[in-house]
Amino acid sequence: MPRNDFANSDTDTRAGPRIDAPEKCLTVAAREAAGLRPVMVAPQLAATFALAWTLSAAAVAQEAYPSKPVRVVVGLAPGGGTDIQTRLFAQKLSEAFGRPFLVENRPGAGGTIAYAQVAKAAPDGYTLLGMTSGFTITPAVHGKLPYDPVRDFAPVSLVSRAPFLLVVHPSLPVRSVKDLLALARARPGMLDAGSAGQGSSTHMAFELFRMLAGVNIAHIPYKGTGPALIDAMSGQVQLLFGNVLSSLTHVRSARLRALAVTTAQRSRVLPDLPTIAEAGVAGYENGTWHGWLAPAGTPRAVLDRLNGALAQSAKAPDLNAKLAADGGEGVGTSAEAFARHIATELARWRKVAGQAGIAAQ
């Protein structure tokens, strides 16, 4: 039969140089000297394919999240500040990722039911926790908890913060924090401060004030912010630390008088109100804040994607316009900065609870 020179040529441009059987026995160096391509043996092929598969799988896994709806658990009832804030950010994440972030309310036991549920959830990024500053107060005022606030969670981001307002009944002859302190020292034990309940964030805001100012003011716990506000407006209690959303309407209607905000800087929403620190109580800094947590062990790639989306959401003008109704503003921090914030808050409230004699329940 005639010889097919084209098929047997080592210069076949369609498939590269042809390697005949005898040439396969040459060493790599000899093959290179002869201008022939090196032969890739089975172990090399396996290693190359394994590495390529690993890198591809990692990239696909990161790109794919989230591939289904994400559940965001809130430990308080619908309609409250934490619920509203979590839903605002969840909507932004739904838009950013093209997958629904669904808020699920699991109120009860001061939020510990929700905290325990998320702590025990699969660490895959599909169960998250929308939480507030009360998360760091609970360990200080409760005894045994079904979760560890540090070990069982992976911080994602601090997303927003807002001040409390120090308000008084208009009949009280005070116009400033200095006036209030002077009156409290002149009448020790004669003034009452209401709160949303024993161990609540508004109670702890008051205890921090009482501790740093060194004044004798009685604490009256209520079952929620609403009843405390009603008695503050009627004069049954003379002062209250309240959130902006629930208090500002009554301040504007002159049923309450606002003396100061509790944060370290003045509020963008209420720039004319001084801070408690600048009004005379050195070192006072407090407020309500919101953040997101995931179960411990959640992949870093997932946490990074969530963190980036939350940080971007915190800058959105439309979201900040809604946060302003509660005196709040978007923040957005790194996971590491949020972890440090949580550790600082846990230590602070344990100290305050101890000095105030608030026994763990």
Short mmCIF file of C-alpha atoms in Angstrom, two decimals:
data_model
loop_
_atom_site.label_atom_id
_atom_site.label_comp_id
_atom_site.label_asym_id
_atom_site.label_seq_id
_atom_site.Cartn_x
_atom_site.Cartn_y
_atom_site.Cartn_z
CA MET A 1 0.00 0.00 0.00
CA PRO A 2 1.25 3.52 -0.69
CA ARG A 3 2.84 5.24 2.28
CA ASN A 4 0.86 8.13 3.78
CA ASP A 5 3.68 10.61 4.38
CA PHE A 6 1.37 13.27 5.81
CA ALA A 7 -0.10 11.01 8.50
CA ASN A 8 3.32 9.70 9.59
CA SER A 9 5.09 13.05 9.62
CA ASP A 10 6.48 14.51 12.87
CA THR A 11 5.44 17.92 11.57
CA ASP A 12 1.70 17.31 11.44
CA THR A 13 0.44 20.80 12.30
CA ARG A 14 -2.99 19.53 13.21
CA ALA A 15 -1.88 17.46 16.20
CA GLY A 16 1.68 18.63 16.93
CA PRO A 17 4.84 16.48 16.58
CA ARG A 18 4.06 12.77 16.33
CA ILE A 19 5.68 10.54 18.95
CA ASP A 20 6.51 7.03 17.70
CA ALA A 21 6.84 4.15 20.08
CA PRO A 22 10.69 4.00 20.18
CA GLU A 23 10.88 7.71 20.95
CA LYS A 24 8.68 7.25 24.06
CA CYS A 25 11.59 5.52 25.72
CA LEU A 26 13.85 8.59 25.48
CA THR A 27 14.60 10.56 28.61
CA VAL A 28 13.03 13.99 29.09
CA ALA A 29 16.40 15.66 28.40
CA ALA A 30 16.94 13.61 25.23
CA ARG A 31 13.45 14.38 23.99
CA GLU A 32 13.98 18.10 24.57
CA ALA A 33 17.34 17.91 22.70
CA ALA A 34 15.58 16.17 19.82
CA GLY A 35 12.90 18.85 19.72
CA LEU A 36 10.18 16.42 20.81
CA ARG A 37 7.43 17.19 23.34
CA PRO A 38 7.86 15.59 26.78
CA VAL A 39 5.53 12.77 27.67
CA MET A 40 3.27 13.46 30.63
CA VAL A 41 2.98 10.29 32.68
CA ALA A 42 -0.14 9.20 34.58
CA PRO A 43 0.88 10.51 38.05
CA GLN A 44 1.64 13.94 36.61
CA LEU A 45 -1.68 13.99 34.79
CA ALA A 46 -3.54 13.00 37.95
CA ALA A 47 -1.85 15.69 40.02
CA THR A 48 -2.48 18.35 37.39
CA PHE A 49 -6.16 17.44 37.04
CA ALA A 50 -6.58 17.27 40.82
CA LEU A 51 -5.14 20.75 41.31
CA ALA A 52 -7.24 22.18 38.51
CA TRP A 53 -10.38 20.55 39.93
CA THR A 54 -9.67 21.87 43.44
CA LEU A 55 -9.14 25.43 42.27
CA SER A 56 -12.19 25.27 40.04
CA ALA A 57 -14.38 23.80 42.79
CA ALA A 58 -13.30 26.47 45.27
CA ALA A 59 -14.04 29.22 42.79
CA VAL A 60 -17.42 27.74 41.90
CA ALA A 61 -18.34 27.28 45.59
CA GLN A 62 -17.57 30.92 46.31
CA GLU A 63 -19.37 32.16 43.22
CA ALA A 64 -22.41 29.98 43.88
CA TYR A 65 -23.24 31.33 47.37
CA PRO A 66 -26.06 31.80 47.93
CA SER A 67 -27.64 29.20 45.70
CA LYS A 68 -30.91 29.05 47.67
CA PRO A 69 -32.89 31.22 50.13
CA VAL A 70 -31.09 32.36 53.28
CA ARG A 71 -32.87 32.44 56.65
CA VAL A 72 -32.11 35.38 58.97
CA VAL A 73 -33.33 34.74 62.52
CA VAL A 74 -34.35 37.61 64.82
CA GLY A 75 -34.86 37.01 68.53
CA LEU A 76 -37.49 39.72 68.98
CA ALA A 77 -41.07 40.26 67.85
CA PRO A 78 -41.98 41.74 64.45
CA GLY A 79 -42.23 45.53 64.24
CA GLY A 80 -39.51 46.37 66.75
CA GLY A 81 -36.26 48.18 66.00
CA THR A 82 -34.18 45.03 65.56
CA ASP A 83 -36.76 43.46 63.27
CA ILE A 84 -37.05 46.60 61.14
CA GLN A 85 -33.28 47.04 60.83
CA THR A 86 -32.72 43.40 59.95
CA ARG A 87 -35.40 43.50 57.27
CA LEU A 88 -33.89 46.63 55.71
CA PHE A 89 -30.50 44.95 55.32
CA ALA A 90 -32.04 41.61 54.31
CA GLN A 91 -33.81 43.35 51.43
CA LYS A 92 -30.52 44.87 50.30
CA LEU A 93 -28.83 41.47 50.36
CA SER A 94 -31.71 39.93 48.42
CA GLU A 95 -31.15 42.56 45.73
CA ALA A 96 -27.37 42.14 45.76
CA PHE A 97 -27.32 38.34 45.51
CA GLY A 98 -30.53 37.69 43.60
CA ARG A 99 -31.67 35.23 46.27
CA PRO A 100 -34.22 35.87 49.03
CA PHE A 101 -32.95 36.61 52.54
CA LEU A 102 -35.99 35.72 54.63
CA VAL A 103 -36.39 37.12 58.16
CA GLU A 104 -37.79 34.70 60.73
CA ASN A 105 -38.87 36.02 64.14
CA ARG A 106 -38.21 33.72 67.09
CA PRO A 107 -38.94 35.87 70.17
CA GLY A 108 -38.71 34.64 73.74
CA ALA A 109 -36.37 34.46 76.73
CA GLY A 110 -34.72 37.77 75.90
CA GLY A 111 -33.58 36.53 72.51
CA THR A 112 -31.82 33.42 73.81
CA ILE A 113 -34.16 31.06 71.92
CA ALA A 114 -33.05 32.59 68.62
CA TYR A 115 -29.40 32.77 69.66
CA ALA A 116 -29.33 29.08 70.57
CA GLN A 117 -31.08 28.12 67.33
CA VAL A 118 -28.50 29.88 65.17
CA ALA A 119 -25.59 28.62 67.28
CA LYS A 120 -26.65 25.05 66.54
CA ALA A 121 -27.45 25.58 62.84
CA ALA A 122 -25.34 24.16 60.04
CA PRO A 123 -22.37 26.49 59.38
CA ASP A 124 -23.08 26.84 55.67
CA GLY A 125 -24.20 30.46 55.48
CA TYR A 126 -27.90 29.66 55.07
CA THR A 127 -28.88 30.44 58.68
CA LEU A 128 -27.82 33.84 60.04
CA LEU A 129 -28.63 35.97 63.08
CA GLY A 130 -29.78 39.59 63.01
CA MET A 131 -28.97 40.83 66.49
CA THR A 132 -28.78 43.92 68.65
CA SER A 133 -26.74 45.20 71.59
CA GLY A 134 -28.87 43.08 73.92
CA PHE A 135 -26.85 40.08 72.70
CA THR A 136 -23.89 41.31 74.76
CA ILE A 137 -26.01 42.22 77.80
CA THR A 138 -27.76 38.86 78.16
CA PRO A 139 -24.66 36.94 79.39
CA ALA A 140 -24.18 39.57 82.12
CA VAL A 141 -27.69 39.28 83.56
CA HIS A 142 -28.48 35.61 82.92
CA GLY A 143 -26.76 32.60 84.37
CA LYS A 144 -26.43 29.45 82.33
CA LEU A 145 -27.05 29.94 78.61
CA PRO A 146 -27.57 27.25 75.93
CA TYR A 147 -24.80 28.80 73.80
CA ASP A 148 -21.47 30.61 74.13
CA PRO A 149 -21.67 34.20 72.77
CA VAL A 150 -18.09 34.04 71.45
CA ARG A 151 -17.24 30.42 70.72
CA ASP A 152 -20.50 29.51 68.94
CA PHE A 153 -20.71 32.43 66.49
CA ALA A 154 -18.76 33.92 63.60
CA PRO A 155 -19.10 37.74 63.43
CA VAL A 156 -20.08 39.07 60.00
CA SER A 157 -20.47 42.83 60.44
CA LEU A 158 -21.70 45.62 62.68
CA VAL A 159 -24.23 47.26 60.37
CA SER A 160 -25.77 50.24 62.21
CA ARG A 161 -25.80 52.22 65.43
CA ALA A 162 -28.11 54.74 67.08
CA PRO A 163 -28.22 56.67 70.35
CA PHE A 164 -30.63 56.46 73.22
CA LEU A 165 -32.25 59.68 74.39
CA LEU A 166 -32.14 60.77 78.03
CA VAL A 167 -35.61 62.25 78.52
CA VAL A 168 -37.39 63.71 81.55
CA HIS A 169 -40.93 64.73 82.42
CA PRO A 170 -41.50 68.43 81.57
CA SER A 171 -42.51 69.19 85.18
CA LEU A 172 -39.01 68.39 86.37
CA PRO A 173 -37.13 71.70 86.88
CA VAL A 174 -34.14 70.71 84.74
CA ARG A 175 -32.98 71.83 81.32
CA SER A 176 -29.68 69.99 81.08
CA VAL A 177 -27.81 66.95 82.34
CA LYS A 178 -25.96 69.19 84.81
CA ASP A 179 -29.31 70.38 86.18
CA LEU A 180 -30.46 66.77 86.53
CA LEU A 181 -27.31 65.74 88.38
CA ALA A 182 -27.61 68.70 90.75
CA LEU A 183 -31.24 67.82 91.52
CA ALA A 184 -30.44 64.14 92.03
CA ARG A 185 -27.66 65.01 94.48
CA ALA A 186 -29.88 67.45 96.33
CA ARG A 187 -32.66 64.84 96.59
CA PRO A 188 -30.93 61.43 96.79
CA GLY A 189 -33.33 58.55 96.19
CA MET A 190 -36.25 60.86 95.33
CA LEU A 191 -36.07 60.50 91.55
CA ASP A 192 -37.20 57.41 89.63
CA ALA A 193 -35.96 56.15 86.26
CA GLY A 194 -38.08 53.80 84.20
CA SER A 195 -36.78 51.15 81.81
CA ALA A 196 -38.07 48.47 79.43
CA GLY A 197 -37.32 45.82 82.06
CA GLN A 198 -34.68 44.33 84.32
CA GLY A 199 -31.54 43.68 82.30
CA SER A 200 -32.86 45.44 79.19
CA SER A 201 -30.64 47.69 77.12
CA THR A 202 -32.40 50.80 78.46
CA HIS A 203 -31.93 49.55 82.03
CA MET A 204 -28.21 49.04 81.45
CA ALA A 205 -27.94 52.48 79.83
CA PHE A 206 -29.35 53.92 83.05
CA GLU A 207 -27.09 51.79 85.29
CA LEU A 208 -24.01 52.97 83.39
CA PHE A 209 -25.20 56.58 83.87
CA ARG A 210 -25.88 56.08 87.57
CA MET A 211 -22.49 54.41 88.07
CA LEU A 212 -20.41 57.04 86.23
CA ALA A 213 -22.35 60.03 87.60
CA GLY A 214 -22.39 58.69 91.17
CA VAL A 215 -26.02 59.61 91.82
CA ASN A 216 -28.76 57.88 93.80
CA ILE A 217 -31.71 57.46 91.44
CA ALA A 218 -34.14 54.55 91.82
CA HIS A 219 -34.76 52.10 88.96
CA ILE A 220 -38.33 51.11 88.07
CA PRO A 221 -38.50 48.21 85.57
CA TYR A 222 -41.49 47.86 83.25
CA LYS A 223 -42.59 45.12 80.88
CA GLY A 224 -41.49 46.85 77.72
CA THR A 225 -40.70 50.32 76.43
CA GLY A 226 -44.35 51.25 75.85
CA PRO A 227 -45.50 51.06 79.49
CA ALA A 228 -42.33 52.86 80.64
CA LEU A 229 -42.99 55.71 78.19
CA ILE A 230 -46.60 56.04 79.32
CA ASP A 231 -45.55 56.46 82.95
CA ALA A 232 -42.75 58.85 82.00
CA MET A 233 -45.24 61.05 80.13
CA SER A 234 -47.66 60.97 83.07
CA GLY A 235 -44.92 61.82 85.58
CA GLN A 236 -45.05 58.50 87.46
CA VAL A 237 -41.30 58.23 86.75
CA GLN A 238 -39.18 61.30 86.19
CA LEU A 239 -36.65 60.13 83.63
CA LEU A 240 -36.05 57.46 81.05
CA PHE A 241 -33.47 56.27 78.55
CA GLY A 242 -35.49 55.61 75.40
CA ASN A 243 -34.76 54.88 71.78
CA VAL A 244 -35.20 57.70 69.31
CA LEU A 245 -37.97 56.00 67.33
CA SER A 246 -40.33 55.67 70.30
CA SER A 247 -39.31 58.82 72.22
CA LEU A 248 -38.81 61.58 69.66
CA THR A 249 -42.51 61.95 68.81
CA HIS A 250 -43.29 62.67 72.45
CA VAL A 251 -40.37 65.08 72.71
CA ARG A 252 -41.66 67.03 69.71
CA SER A 253 -45.15 67.15 71.25
CA ALA A 254 -43.62 68.51 74.51
CA ARG A 255 -44.83 65.56 76.57
CA LEU A 256 -41.18 64.71 77.28
CA ARG A 257 -38.02 66.84 77.36
CA ALA A 258 -34.82 65.52 75.79
CA LEU A 259 -31.60 66.39 77.61
CA ALA A 260 -28.90 64.48 75.73
CA VAL A 261 -27.95 61.60 73.46
CA THR A 262 -25.97 58.66 74.79
CA THR A 263 -23.42 58.12 72.01
CA ALA A 264 -19.86 59.49 72.02
CA GLN A 265 -20.66 61.89 69.16
CA ARG A 266 -23.73 63.99 68.58
CA SER A 267 -26.45 62.45 66.46
CA ARG A 268 -26.72 63.50 62.81
CA VAL A 269 -30.48 63.41 63.27
CA LEU A 270 -30.45 65.52 66.48
CA PRO A 271 -27.34 67.69 66.14
CA ASP A 272 -28.51 70.27 68.71
CA LEU A 273 -28.62 67.74 71.56
CA PRO A 274 -25.33 67.37 73.49
CA THR A 275 -23.89 64.00 74.39
CA ILE A 276 -24.06 62.90 78.01
CA ALA A 277 -20.26 62.96 78.15
CA GLU A 278 -19.97 66.57 77.00
CA ALA A 279 -22.88 67.53 79.27
CA GLY A 280 -21.01 66.46 82.38
CA VAL A 281 -20.67 62.65 82.77
CA ALA A 282 -17.13 61.94 81.61
CA GLY A 283 -16.59 58.61 79.86
CA TYR A 284 -20.25 57.91 79.17
CA GLU A 285 -20.77 56.23 75.81
CA ASN A 286 -23.59 53.90 74.92
CA GLY A 287 -26.30 53.28 72.37
CA THR A 288 -28.16 50.64 70.52
CA TRP A 289 -26.47 48.86 67.61
CA HIS A 290 -27.24 46.05 65.21
CA GLY A 291 -25.11 43.40 63.59
CA TRP A 292 -25.14 40.05 61.82
CA LEU A 293 -23.66 36.77 63.04
CA ALA A 294 -23.29 33.31 61.50
CA PRO A 295 -22.72 29.95 63.19
CA ALA A 296 -19.10 29.26 64.09
CA GLY A 297 -17.32 27.33 61.34
CA THR A 298 -19.03 29.13 58.45
CA PRO A 299 -16.55 29.23 55.52
CA ARG A 300 -14.49 32.38 55.32
CA ALA A 301 -15.40 32.86 51.67
CA VAL A 302 -19.09 33.00 52.63
CA LEU A 303 -18.44 35.41 55.51
CA ASP A 304 -16.42 37.67 53.20
CA ARG A 305 -19.20 37.78 50.61
CA LEU A 306 -21.78 38.63 53.27
CA ASN A 307 -19.52 41.21 54.87
CA GLY A 308 -18.91 42.96 51.58
CA ALA A 309 -22.62 43.09 50.74
CA LEU A 310 -23.57 44.38 54.21
CA ALA A 311 -20.85 47.03 54.15
CA GLN A 312 -22.07 48.21 50.75
CA SER A 313 -25.69 48.22 51.95
CA ALA A 314 -24.74 50.36 54.97
CA LYS A 315 -23.68 53.13 52.55
CA ALA A 316 -26.94 53.15 50.58
CA PRO A 317 -28.69 56.57 50.80
CA ASP A 318 -32.20 55.07 50.77
CA LEU A 319 -31.37 52.69 53.62
CA ASN A 320 -29.78 55.47 55.69
CA ALA A 321 -32.84 57.64 55.17
CA LYS A 322 -34.92 54.89 56.79
CA LEU A 323 -32.39 54.36 59.61
CA ALA A 324 -32.59 58.07 60.40
CA ALA A 325 -36.14 57.58 61.69
CA ASP A 326 -34.55 55.78 64.65
CA GLY A 327 -31.72 58.29 64.89
CA GLY A 328 -29.48 55.66 63.35
CA GLU A 329 -26.88 55.45 60.63
CA GLY A 330 -25.30 52.64 58.64
CA VAL A 331 -21.86 51.51 59.73
CA GLY A 332 -20.43 48.38 58.10
CA THR A 333 -17.25 47.00 59.68
CA SER A 334 -14.86 44.14 59.09
CA ALA A 335 -15.60 40.85 60.80
CA GLU A 336 -12.50 41.33 62.96
CA ALA A 337 -13.57 44.80 64.10
CA PHE A 338 -17.03 43.46 64.96
CA ALA A 339 -15.49 40.63 66.98
CA ARG A 340 -13.48 43.17 69.00
CA HIS A 341 -16.61 45.26 69.54
CA ILE A 342 -18.54 42.26 70.87
CA ALA A 343 -15.70 41.33 73.24
CA THR A 344 -15.53 44.90 74.59
CA GLU A 345 -19.29 45.07 75.11
CA LEU A 346 -19.43 41.70 76.87
CA ALA A 347 -16.73 42.80 79.32
CA ARG A 348 -18.33 46.19 79.94
CA TRP A 349 -21.81 44.90 80.74
CA ARG A 350 -20.46 42.21 83.04
CA LYS A 351 -18.69 44.96 84.97
CA VAL A 352 -21.78 47.18 85.10
CA ALA A 353 -24.03 44.30 86.15
CA GLY A 354 -21.60 43.34 88.89
CA GLN A 355 -21.28 46.86 90.28
CA ALA A 356 -25.05 47.44 90.07
CA GLY A 357 -25.74 44.16 91.87
CA ILE A 358 -27.79 42.74 89.02
CA ALA A 359 -27.74 39.05 89.83
CA ALA A 360 -27.59 36.53 87.01
CA GLN A 361 -30.96 34.85 86.64
#
